[in-house]
Coordinates of C-alpha atoms in Angstrom, one line a residue:
M340 CA -0.1 -6.2 -9.4
K341 CA 3.5 -4.8 -9.3
V342 CA 3.6 -1.5 -10.7
H343 CA 6.9 0.3 -11.6
F344 CA 7.0 3.8 -13.1
L345 CA 9.8 6.0 -13.9
L346 CA 9.2 9.6 -14.5
L347 CA 12.2 11.2 -16.3
P348 CA 12.7 14.9 -17.1
L349 CA 13.3 15.7 -20.6
F350 CA 16.1 17.6 -21.6
L351 CA 16.3 19.1 -25.1
L352 CA 19.8 20.3 -26.3
S353 CA 20.4 22.3 -29.7
C354 CA 22.8 24.5 -31.1
T355 CA 20.3 26.8 -32.8
K356 CA 17.5 26.5 -30.1
K357 CA 17.3 27.9 -26.6
P358 CA 17.0 25.4 -24.0
E359 CA 13.7 24.4 -23.2
S360 CA 12.2 23.4 -19.8
A361 CA 13.2 20.6 -18.2
E362 CA 9.9 19.6 -17.0
K363 CA 6.8 18.7 -18.9
P364 CA 3.7 21.2 -18.8
K365 CA 1.5 20.3 -15.8
Q366 CA -1.8 18.8 -17.3
T367 CA -5.0 20.4 -16.8
T368 CA -7.7 18.6 -14.7
E369 CA -9.5 18.0 -18.1
E370 CA -6.3 16.4 -19.5
Q371 CA -5.8 14.3 -16.1
C372 CA -9.3 13.0 -16.0
F373 CA -10.4 12.6 -19.6
I374 CA -9.5 11.2 -22.9
L375 CA -9.6 14.1 -25.2
N376 CA -8.5 12.8 -28.5
E377 CA -9.2 9.5 -30.7
G378 CA -6.7 6.8 -31.2
I379 CA -3.8 5.8 -29.2
N380 CA -2.9 8.1 -26.5
Y381 CA 0.7 8.1 -26.5
E382 CA 1.0 10.5 -23.6
D383 CA -0.5 7.8 -21.4
V384 CA 2.3 5.2 -22.3
V385 CA 4.8 5.3 -19.4
K386 CA 7.9 2.9 -19.7
P387 CA 8.2 0.6 -16.8
A388 CA 11.4 1.0 -14.6
A389 CA 14.2 -1.6 -14.8
L390 CA 13.8 -4.0 -11.8
P391 CA 16.4 -3.2 -9.1
T392 CA 19.6 -5.5 -8.9
H393 CA 20.4 -7.5 -5.9
E394 CA 23.2 -5.1 -5.2
E395 CA 20.8 -2.4 -5.3
I396 CA 18.1 -4.1 -2.9
L397 CA 20.9 -4.5 -0.3
K398 CA 22.2 -1.1 -0.6
N399 CA 18.8 0.5 -0.2
L400 CA 17.4 -1.7 2.5
P401 CA 16.0 0.8 5.0
S402 CA 18.6 2.1 7.5
H403 CA 16.5 1.2 10.7
I404 CA 16.7 -2.3 9.4
Q405 CA 20.0 -3.9 10.9
M406 CA 21.4 -7.2 9.7
T407 CA 23.7 -9.7 11.6
D408 CA 24.8 -12.9 10.2
L409 CA 23.9 -16.2 11.8
T410 CA 26.2 -19.2 12.0
G411 CA 23.8 -22.1 12.2
F412 CA 20.5 -21.6 10.3
Q413 CA 17.8 -23.3 8.0
K414 CA 18.3 -22.5 4.5
F415 CA 15.8 -20.5 2.6
N416 CA 13.2 -22.4 0.6
Y417 CA 9.9 -21.1 -0.7
D418 CA 7.3 -23.8 -1.3
L419 CA 3.9 -23.1 -2.3
T420 CA 2.0 -26.0 -0.7
T421 CA 3.7 -25.5 2.6
T422 CA 3.1 -21.7 2.4
E423 CA -0.6 -22.2 1.8
E424 CA -0.7 -24.9 4.6
L425 CA 0.8 -22.5 7.1
Q426 CA -1.6 -19.8 6.0
A427 CA -4.6 -22.0 6.4
T428 CA -3.4 -23.1 9.8
E429 CA -2.9 -19.5 10.8
K430 CA -6.4 -18.6 9.7
N431 CA -7.7 -21.3 11.6
Y432 CA -5.9 -20.3 14.7
F433 CA -7.2 -16.7 14.5
D434 CA -10.8 -18.1 14.2
S435 CA -10.3 -20.5 17.2
P436 CA -11.7 -19.9 21.0
E437 CA -8.3 -20.5 22.1
Y438 CA -7.2 -17.5 20.1
Q439 CA -9.9 -15.3 21.3
K440 CA -9.5 -16.0 25.1
K441 CA -5.6 -15.6 24.7
V442 CA -5.6 -12.2 23.2
N443 CA -9.1 -11.0 24.2
E444 CA -7.9 -7.6 25.8
W445 CA -6.0 -6.8 22.7
I446 CA -8.5 -7.6 20.3
K447 CA -11.2 -5.4 22.1
A448 CA -8.4 -2.6 22.0
L449 CA -7.5 -3.0 18.4
P450 CA -9.8 -5.7 16.4
E451 CA -8.3 -4.7 13.0
F452 CA -5.1 -6.6 13.9
N453 CA -4.3 -10.3 14.1
Y454 CA -1.9 -11.3 17.0
L455 CA 0.9 -13.8 16.7
S456 CA 2.8 -13.4 19.9
I457 CA 3.0 -11.8 23.4
Q458 CA 6.1 -11.0 25.1
E459 CA 6.0 -8.6 28.3
N460 CA 3.9 -5.6 27.5
Y461 CA 4.2 -5.9 23.7
A462 CA 2.3 -7.9 20.9
L463 CA 3.6 -8.8 17.8
A464 CA 0.7 -8.1 15.2
K465 CA -0.1 -8.3 11.6
N466 CA -2.4 -6.7 8.9
K467 CA -2.1 -6.3 5.2
Y468 CA 0.9 -4.3 5.4
G469 CA 2.8 -6.6 7.4
L470 CA 4.3 -6.9 11.2
W471 CA 3.7 -4.3 13.8
L472 CA 4.6 -4.0 17.4
I473 CA 1.8 -3.1 19.7
E474 CA 2.6 -1.8 23.3
K475 CA 0.3 -2.0 26.2
N476 CA 0.6 0.9 28.7
K477 CA -2.2 0.1 31.3
A478 CA -5.5 0.7 29.4
D479 CA -3.7 2.3 26.4
F480 CA -2.7 0.0 23.4
K481 CA -0.3 1.7 20.9
P482 CA 0.5 0.2 17.4
Y483 CA 3.9 0.7 15.9
F484 CA 4.7 -0.3 12.1
L485 CA 7.9 -1.9 12.0
G486 CA 8.6 -1.0 8.2
L487 CA 10.0 -4.3 7.0
T488 CA 10.0 -4.3 3.0
Q489 CA 8.7 -7.3 1.0
N490 CA 12.6 -8.3 0.7
V491 CA 12.8 -9.3 4.1
Y492 CA 11.5 -12.8 4.2
L493 CA 10.9 -13.8 7.7
R494 CA 11.0 -17.6 8.5
D495 CA 8.5 -17.4 11.3
F496 CA 6.1 -14.9 9.8
Y497 CA 3.3 -17.6 10.1
G498 CA 4.5 -18.7 13.8
K499 CA 3.1 -18.0 17.1
D500 CA 4.2 -17.7 20.6
Q501 CA 7.7 -16.9 19.4
K502 CA 10.2 -14.4 21.3
F503 CA 10.5 -11.4 19.2
L504 CA 12.3 -8.7 21.6
E505 CA 16.0 -8.8 22.7
N506 CA 18.1 -6.0 24.2
N507 CA 15.3 -3.3 23.5
Q508 CA 15.2 -4.5 19.8
F509 CA 12.9 -6.3 17.6
V510 CA 14.8 -9.4 16.4
M511 CA 13.9 -12.2 13.9
A512 CA 15.6 -14.5 11.9
G513 CA 15.0 -14.7 7.9
T514 CA 16.5 -14.4 4.5
L515 CA 17.0 -10.9 2.4
V516 CA 15.3 -12.0 -1.0
D517 CA 14.5 -10.4 -4.3
I518 CA 10.9 -11.1 -5.0
Q519 CA 9.2 -10.7 -8.4
R520 CA 5.6 -11.4 -9.6
L521 CA 5.7 -13.7 -12.8
S522 CA 2.4 -11.9 -13.9
R523 CA 0.6 -8.6 -12.7
I524 CA -2.2 -11.2 -11.9
P525 CA -1.7 -12.3 -8.1
M526 CA 0.2 -15.8 -8.2
L527 CA 3.0 -17.6 -7.2
P528 CA 6.1 -15.0 -6.8
K529 CA 9.5 -15.9 -7.9
Y530 CA 12.1 -15.6 -5.0
E531 CA 16.1 -15.2 -5.6
V532 CA 18.1 -15.3 -2.3
I533 CA 20.2 -12.1 -2.0
K534 CA 21.6 -13.0 1.9
D535 CA 20.6 -16.1 3.7
G536 CA 21.1 -16.7 7.3
V537 CA 20.5 -13.0 8.6
Q538 CA 19.0 -12.1 11.8
F539 CA 17.1 -8.7 11.3
S540 CA 17.0 -6.2 14.1
I541 CA 15.1 -2.9 14.7
K542 CA 15.6 -0.6 17.7
L543 CA 12.6 0.3 19.7
E544 CA 13.4 4.0 19.6
D545 CA 13.3 3.8 15.9
I546 CA 10.1 1.9 16.1
K547 CA 8.5 4.3 18.3
K548 CA 9.5 7.6 16.7
D549 CA 6.6 9.7 15.8
S550 CA 8.1 13.0 14.9
D551 CA 4.8 15.0 14.4
Q552 CA 2.9 13.2 17.3
D553 CA -0.1 12.4 15.1
G554 CA -0.7 8.7 16.2
F555 CA 1.2 7.1 13.1
N556 CA 4.9 6.3 13.7
D557 CA 7.3 7.6 11.2
L558 CA 7.9 4.3 9.6
F559 CA 4.4 4.0 9.1
E560 CA 4.1 7.5 7.4
N561 CA 7.1 7.0 5.3
F562 CA 6.1 3.8 4.1
I563 CA 2.5 4.7 2.9
G564 CA 3.8 8.3 1.6
L565 CA 2.5 10.9 4.4
N566 CA 4.8 13.5 5.9
P567 CA 6.2 12.0 9.2
N568 CA 7.0 15.7 10.2
S569 CA 3.5 17.3 9.7
A570 CA 0.6 15.9 11.5
D571 CA -1.7 17.2 8.6
T572 CA 0.3 16.3 5.5
D573 CA -2.3 17.8 3.0
G574 CA -2.8 20.9 5.1
D575 CA -6.8 20.8 5.2
G576 CA -7.0 21.5 9.1
I577 CA -7.7 17.8 9.6
A578 CA -4.7 15.7 11.4
D579 CA -3.7 12.5 9.4
F580 CA -4.9 10.3 11.8
D581 CA -8.4 11.4 11.6
D582 CA -8.5 12.4 7.9
P583 CA -10.3 9.8 5.6
N584 CA -8.1 11.2 2.6
P585 CA -4.8 12.2 4.4
K586 CA -2.8 12.9 1.2
H587 CA -5.2 15.3 -0.6
K588 CA -7.5 18.2 0.2
S589 CA -11.2 17.3 -0.4
G590 CA -13.5 19.0 -3.1
T591 CA -17.0 19.3 -3.9
E592 CA -17.0 19.0 -7.8
K593 CA -19.3 16.8 -9.5
F594 CA -16.8 14.3 -10.8
T595 CA -15.5 14.0 -7.3
A596 CA -18.9 13.1 -6.2
M597 CA -18.8 10.7 -8.7
Y598 CA -15.7 8.9 -7.7
E599 CA -16.6 9.2 -4.0
T600 CA -19.9 7.3 -4.7
L601 CA -18.0 4.6 -6.7
V602 CA -15.6 3.8 -4.1
D603 CA -17.2 4.5 -0.8
H604 CA -19.1 1.7 1.0
P605 CA -20.1 0.6 4.6
T606 CA -17.0 -1.2 6.2
T607 CA -15.7 -2.2 9.6
A608 CA -13.8 1.2 10.8
T609 CA -9.9 0.8 10.8
R610 CA -7.5 3.3 12.0
Y611 CA -4.3 1.8 10.7
S612 CA -5.5 0.6 7.3
F613 CA -6.5 2.4 4.2
V614 CA -8.1 1.6 0.5
E615 CA -5.3 2.5 -1.8
I616 CA -6.1 3.8 -5.4
L617 CA -4.0 4.7 -8.3
S618 CA -5.2 7.5 -10.3
N619 CA -3.9 10.8 -11.8
C620 CA -7.3 12.6 -11.7
D621 CA -7.6 15.6 -9.6
Y622 CA -11.3 15.0 -9.1
F623 CA -10.4 11.5 -7.8
K624 CA -7.7 12.7 -5.2
A625 CA -10.2 15.3 -3.8
I626 CA -12.8 12.6 -2.5
N627 CA -14.0 12.6 1.2
P628 CA -15.3 9.2 1.8
K629 CA -17.6 8.7 4.8
N630 CA -17.1 5.0 5.4
I631 CA -13.5 4.2 4.4
K632 CA -10.1 5.7 4.6
V633 CA -8.2 6.3 1.3
L634 CA -4.7 6.8 -0.2
V635 CA -4.9 8.2 -3.7
Y636 CA -1.6 7.8 -5.6
N637 CA -0.3 9.1 -8.9
T638 CA 0.4 6.4 -11.2
T639 CA 3.9 8.2 -11.7
E640 CA 4.2 8.7 -8.0
K641 CA 7.4 6.9 -6.4
A642 CA 5.5 6.0 -3.3
P643 CA 7.3 3.5 -0.9
I644 CA 4.1 1.5 -0.8
K645 CA 4.1 0.8 -4.4
D646 CA 7.6 -0.7 -4.4
D647 CA 7.3 -2.7 -0.9
V648 CA 3.8 -4.2 -0.7
L649 CA 1.7 -3.5 -3.7
D650 CA 1.2 -7.0 -4.6
H651 CA 0.0 -8.0 -1.3
F652 CA -3.4 -5.9 -1.2
F653 CA -3.8 -5.0 -5.0
P654 CA -5.1 -1.3 -5.0
G655 CA -7.9 -0.2 -7.3
K656 CA -6.4 1.3 -10.6
Y657 CA -8.8 3.7 -12.7
S658 CA -8.0 5.0 -16.2
K659 CA -9.2 8.3 -17.7
M660 CA -12.9 8.8 -18.3
R661 CA -14.2 8.9 -21.8
T662 CA -17.2 9.4 -23.8
Y663 CA -18.7 8.1 -27.0
K664 CA -20.7 9.6 -29.5
N665 CA -24.6 9.2 -28.7
Y666 CA -23.4 8.8 -25.2
D667 CA -22.3 12.1 -24.3
E668 CA -23.9 11.9 -20.8
V669 CA -22.1 8.4 -20.0
Y670 CA -18.5 8.2 -18.5
F671 CA -16.7 5.0 -19.3
T672 CA -13.6 4.3 -17.3
D673 CA -11.4 1.0 -17.3
F674 CA -10.6 -0.4 -13.9
S675 CA -8.6 -2.9 -12.2
D676 CA -9.1 -4.3 -8.7
P677 CA -8.6 -7.4 -6.6
S678 CA -11.1 -9.2 -8.5
G679 CA -10.0 -8.5 -11.9
D680 CA -10.3 -6.1 -15.0
G681 CA -13.1 -4.4 -16.5
T682 CA -15.0 -1.4 -17.6
L683 CA -17.6 0.7 -15.6
S684 CA -19.9 3.5 -16.9
A685 CA -21.4 6.2 -15.0
E686 CA -24.4 8.3 -15.6
F687 CA -25.6 11.4 -13.7
V688 CA -29.7 10.7 -13.3
D689 CA -32.0 12.4 -11.1
G690 CA -29.3 13.9 -9.3
K691 CA -27.4 10.7 -8.6
W692 CA -24.7 8.7 -10.0
K693 CA -25.5 5.3 -11.4
F694 CA -23.0 2.9 -12.4
D695 CA -22.7 -0.3 -14.4
K696 CA -19.4 -2.5 -13.9
K697 CA -18.5 -5.3 -16.0
Y698 CA -15.5 -7.7 -15.6
T699 CA -13.7 -8.6 -18.8
V700 CA -11.0 -10.8 -16.9
E701 CA -11.5 -12.3 -13.4
F702 CA -8.6 -13.5 -11.2
G703 CA -10.8 -16.0 -9.1
M704 CA -9.6 -14.8 -5.8

């Protein structure tokens, strides 16, 4: 679900009236979290931003990514059948005894990654955000996110045992593309070539930079919207690396507990992966889950992660709550998640939140 939002300041100019504030009044928590009026809520309608042009994509390519033209190269061609075959082959490889034996010590240290290649004391690995470089120093394994946007299409993304380091740089051939979803439902994307036959390179010193020494390299913190210059982005006294909700301070309100119960669930622990949620509600932002790590974004927030890889992991999105006549204690919310769209209801019964979740559209994933 590719989401583009644009928040524009409103300037009112008049010869007879005093200039008004350039910014809209800050909404109260009630206004952020509940539908308070009947009918169409025009204040919730946000115009999508215009899609970037090829020139803008090229101009705004992250500065740490360097491009060099290749003289001999395989022309870009995206084929769904071939891609699905590569994905299936890769999955079988990751499940194979050969793979488990080959990268056994890396898996033991960091099981949340899949490993593509090993070169010297480095491994090229991937998770849902993309490619990582993992450095082995004796018994210590340190992951560094490469910060490659989805506009960087790497020819060997599904390859293995390839060389990826040269002259203290990460190096890989590919194509700079414009990728667009033809629907917000996950499906075959549309690719347009911006620049073909490119060698992408990133200096190791840029990859390893961790300005606040919090355990996440700067490229990753910039990518997911954390502060690379502060080890505690939300100022709650918990370092980002250990904080289950590093963007926002936690709270104990009744509706915060509701959202917490809704999204928290037992799962395999991860250090370098989060559950992404889109919501404007302060109650939601203040959750303190016990089993998962979350990143809660405003729907109007210009977070790098939303432009780069939103389609790849399809975060949960929740509307404002509303109540209906004769159901004053039942709170209804529209939602969208990787499985589809629907409506859920929440009711506080005997000191606990109880939910009823129904899908109206299923994506078949």
